[in-house]
Amino acid sequence: ELKVEQNPLFLSMQEGKNYTIYCNYSTTSDRLYWYRQDPGKSLESLFVLLSNGAVKQEGRLMASLDTKARLSTLHITAAVHDLSATYFCARRGGTSYGKLTFGQGTILTVHP
Amino acid sequence: EPEVTQTPSHQVTQMGQEVILRCVPISNHLYFYWYRQILGQKVEFLVSFYNNEISEKSEIFDDQFSVERPDGSNFTLKIRSTKLEDSAMYFCASRARASLAKNIQYFGAGTRLSVL
C-alpha cells in the first residue's frame, strides 16, 4: 500500500525567510503532484514531477523529485503572506486509473 | 478556463437520509473521481470512474455509496443512509485522457456535507 508522509505538518514562517517541506512516499510509483489548498477552498494544482531529478519552479516555490530516495521537496524562497495555505503532496497509484494518495498536508502560515 | 463544478456547496442532512452530491466535470475529460476530506485531515480517495463504470474504489466506498454518470455531463455520488461519520468535504475531480503525460486531476470547490 502506498503511503505518503509530509513534514512538517505545521510551519510558521516570517516573511522573507526560506524553508522546505518534505514529502516521503513508501513505494515506487510515477508522478508526484503538489497541490495548494486555501481555507474552505478546493485543491489547486501547483506542480507535476514526472521523473527522477525533475525540478519545477513557479515564483517563490520550487519542487523537486528524487525517486531513489522516494522524496520530493517543496522549497519556499523569501516567503510572503500570500503563500499562507495548506500544501499537499500526492502520489499517483499503481493503476492507470490514477487514484491519488495524499500526504497529511502542511499548514503554512507566513507572518509579517 | 474550464473548471469542475460541484453542487450544492453545503448540504445538511439528518442521519439515515439519502444524499446526492452533484458534479459537472470538465467537458472533454474521461476519468472522474470522488475524494473526501474530514475536517482537519488529509484528502482520501473514494472512487474512480471511467468508461461508465467504477475502475477503482477504496475501503471507505462501501455499499452505502454509489456513483453514476446519468448523462453526458453530470457525475453524482449518492450516499444511501448517511452516518455522522460521513460528515466531510467531498471533492469531485476529473482528468483528460491517459496519454497526456501530466495527467493532472482538476478538483471542484467541494460540497460540505453535514450529517446531524
XYZ file of C-alpha atoms in Angstrom:
228
model
C 0.000 0.000 0.000
C 1.335 3.377 -0.975
C 1.890 5.733 1.945
C 2.757 9.396 1.682
C 4.188 11.296 4.632
C 4.786 15.024 4.818
C 6.737 17.052 7.276
C 6.455 19.367 8.922
C 2.686 19.358 9.394
C 2.693 22.922 10.656
C 5.056 25.634 9.515
C 5.095 29.173 10.799
C 7.441 31.437 8.883
C 8.404 35.044 8.808
C 8.164 36.922 5.568
C 11.416 36.873 3.685
C 12.623 33.556 5.090
C 13.276 30.304 3.247
C 12.023 26.858 4.156
C 11.451 23.381 2.759
C 8.528 20.978 3.027
C 9.385 17.289 2.668
C 7.284 14.537 1.157
C 8.309 10.892 1.545
C 6.496 8.010 -0.070
C 6.707 4.312 0.557
C 6.654 2.538 -2.797
C 7.838 3.177 -6.290
C 5.273 4.955 -8.402
C 5.141 7.547 -11.142
C 4.167 11.162 -10.946
C 4.349 13.292 -7.849
C 1.936 16.195 -7.528
C 1.896 19.260 -5.321
C -1.400 20.968 -4.582
C -2.279 24.109 -2.679
C -5.487 24.489 -0.664
C -6.734 27.763 0.775
C -9.129 27.504 3.759
C -12.537 26.222 2.656
C -11.447 26.060 -0.965
C -10.566 23.414 -3.481
C -7.179 21.982 -4.358
C -5.171 23.899 -6.910
C -2.506 22.058 -8.884
C 0.959 23.584 -8.439
C 3.454 21.118 -9.897
C 3.684 17.735 -11.556
C 7.014 15.935 -11.287
C 7.408 13.131 -13.770
C 10.878 11.674 -13.340
C 13.918 11.418 -11.135
C 15.746 14.713 -10.821
C 12.789 16.741 -12.059
C 12.723 20.318 -10.819
C 9.895 22.769 -11.385
C 9.721 26.398 -10.300
C 6.909 28.900 -10.169
C 7.544 32.211 -8.478
C 8.799 31.634 -4.929
C 8.061 27.901 -4.994
C 10.346 25.205 -6.315
C 9.602 21.482 -6.289
C 11.983 18.600 -6.884
C 11.813 14.826 -7.055
C 14.344 12.168 -6.049
C 12.831 8.792 -6.900
C 15.772 6.849 -5.464
C 15.261 8.431 -2.067
C 11.454 8.383 -2.582
C 11.453 12.048 -1.630
C 10.030 15.236 -3.017
C 10.661 18.696 -1.638
C 8.795 21.964 -1.949
C 11.141 24.861 -1.292
C 9.832 28.291 -0.405
C 12.075 31.256 -1.112
C 11.602 34.630 0.580
C 8.123 33.804 1.819
C 5.296 36.309 1.513
C 1.924 36.347 3.276
C 0.076 35.270 0.116
C 1.758 31.882 0.330
C -0.137 31.051 3.528
C -2.153 27.909 2.725
C -2.097 24.148 3.161
C 0.216 22.312 0.794
C -0.337 18.690 -0.121
C 1.865 16.308 -1.974
C 0.189 13.372 -3.703
C 1.469 10.319 -5.449
C -0.349 8.582 -8.249
C -1.372 4.973 -7.553
C -0.189 1.880 -9.345
C -3.039 1.531 -11.824
C -3.627 3.560 -14.945
C -6.838 4.974 -13.477
C -4.735 7.354 -11.490
C -6.041 7.465 -7.949
C -4.059 9.917 -5.854
C -2.738 9.170 -2.388
C -2.242 12.377 -0.443
C 0.097 13.317 2.339
C -1.318 14.798 5.517
C -0.755 18.347 4.326
C 1.491 21.119 5.655
C -0.263 24.170 7.041
C 1.942 27.122 6.176
C 1.459 30.455 7.903
C 3.612 33.389 6.867
C 3.849 36.242 9.364
C 4.871 39.835 8.615
C -10.804 28.437 -18.142
C -12.754 25.165 -17.825
C -13.485 24.072 -14.290
C -15.129 21.305 -12.313
C -18.426 22.459 -10.824
C -19.999 20.956 -7.710
C -23.429 21.494 -6.207
C -24.568 22.151 -3.593
C -21.727 23.882 -1.816
C -23.169 22.868 1.553
C -25.612 20.069 2.297
C -27.139 19.490 5.712
C -28.958 16.226 6.293
C -30.320 14.062 9.057
C -28.647 10.777 9.893
C -30.166 7.954 7.870
C -31.229 10.162 4.973
C -30.054 9.759 1.415
C -27.970 12.484 -0.207
C -26.824 13.034 -3.765
C -23.814 15.191 -4.450
C -23.511 16.509 -7.962
C -20.545 17.317 -10.128
C -20.061 18.575 -13.658
C -16.556 17.573 -14.757
C -14.561 19.397 -17.403
C -16.235 18.603 -20.700
C -13.550 16.655 -22.599
C -12.306 14.712 -19.582
C -12.637 10.950 -19.409
C -11.692 9.990 -15.859
C -13.735 11.030 -12.838
C -13.068 10.815 -9.131
C -14.557 11.435 -5.726
C -12.422 12.228 -2.720
C -13.354 13.288 0.763
C -11.656 15.338 3.434
C -12.799 15.114 7.022
C -12.208 18.419 8.783
C -8.529 18.855 9.601
C -7.485 15.603 7.960
C -5.958 14.637 4.672
C -7.746 14.121 1.397
C -8.824 10.490 0.905
C -9.659 8.711 -2.322
C -13.142 7.223 -2.577
C -13.703 6.057 -6.142
C -12.619 6.451 -9.737
C -14.919 6.101 -12.749
C -14.006 5.500 -16.365
C -15.913 4.308 -19.398
C -19.179 4.287 -17.455
C -18.033 2.009 -14.705
C -16.147 2.067 -11.435
C -12.468 1.452 -12.122
C -11.175 1.543 -8.576
C -12.605 2.128 -5.110
C -11.316 2.421 -1.570
C -12.384 0.625 1.583
C -14.389 3.709 2.519
C -16.587 3.266 -0.561
C -18.879 0.575 0.836
C -22.390 -0.494 -0.167
C -23.827 2.771 1.126
C -22.050 4.671 -1.649
C -22.743 4.672 -5.349
C -21.731 6.769 -8.341
C -23.445 7.452 -11.585
C -22.956 9.382 -14.772
C -26.602 9.706 -15.791
C -25.951 11.827 -18.874
C -23.007 13.218 -20.777
C -22.195 15.914 -18.275
C -23.127 15.066 -14.682
C -21.300 12.774 -12.269
C -23.032 12.035 -8.981
C -22.155 10.499 -5.640
C -25.033 9.011 -3.656
C -24.909 8.061 -0.012
C -27.937 5.910 0.740
C -28.184 6.196 4.506
C -25.907 8.843 5.921
C -23.996 8.390 9.148
C -22.487 11.010 11.407
C -19.016 9.985 10.273
C -19.903 10.809 6.665
C -19.642 14.489 7.567
C -16.816 15.811 5.430
C -15.938 17.898 2.413
C -16.453 15.873 -0.746
C -14.391 16.792 -3.781
C -15.048 15.763 -7.335
C -12.123 15.674 -9.755
C -11.630 14.916 -13.417
C -8.757 14.448 -15.820
C -8.164 14.110 -19.511
C -7.165 11.007 -21.457
C -4.349 8.804 -20.192
C -1.928 9.633 -22.967
C -1.315 13.128 -21.670
C 1.896 12.994 -19.668
C 0.924 15.213 -16.795
C -2.470 13.627 -16.082
C -3.413 16.426 -13.729
C -6.615 15.946 -11.788
C -8.677 19.122 -11.586
C -10.731 19.494 -8.453
C -14.057 21.161 -7.857
C -14.682 23.544 -4.964
C -16.271 20.757 -2.932
C -19.543 20.032 -1.170
C -19.501 20.271 2.583
C -21.776 17.539 3.931
C -23.005 17.934 7.491
C -24.874 14.958 8.966
C -26.849 15.784 12.104
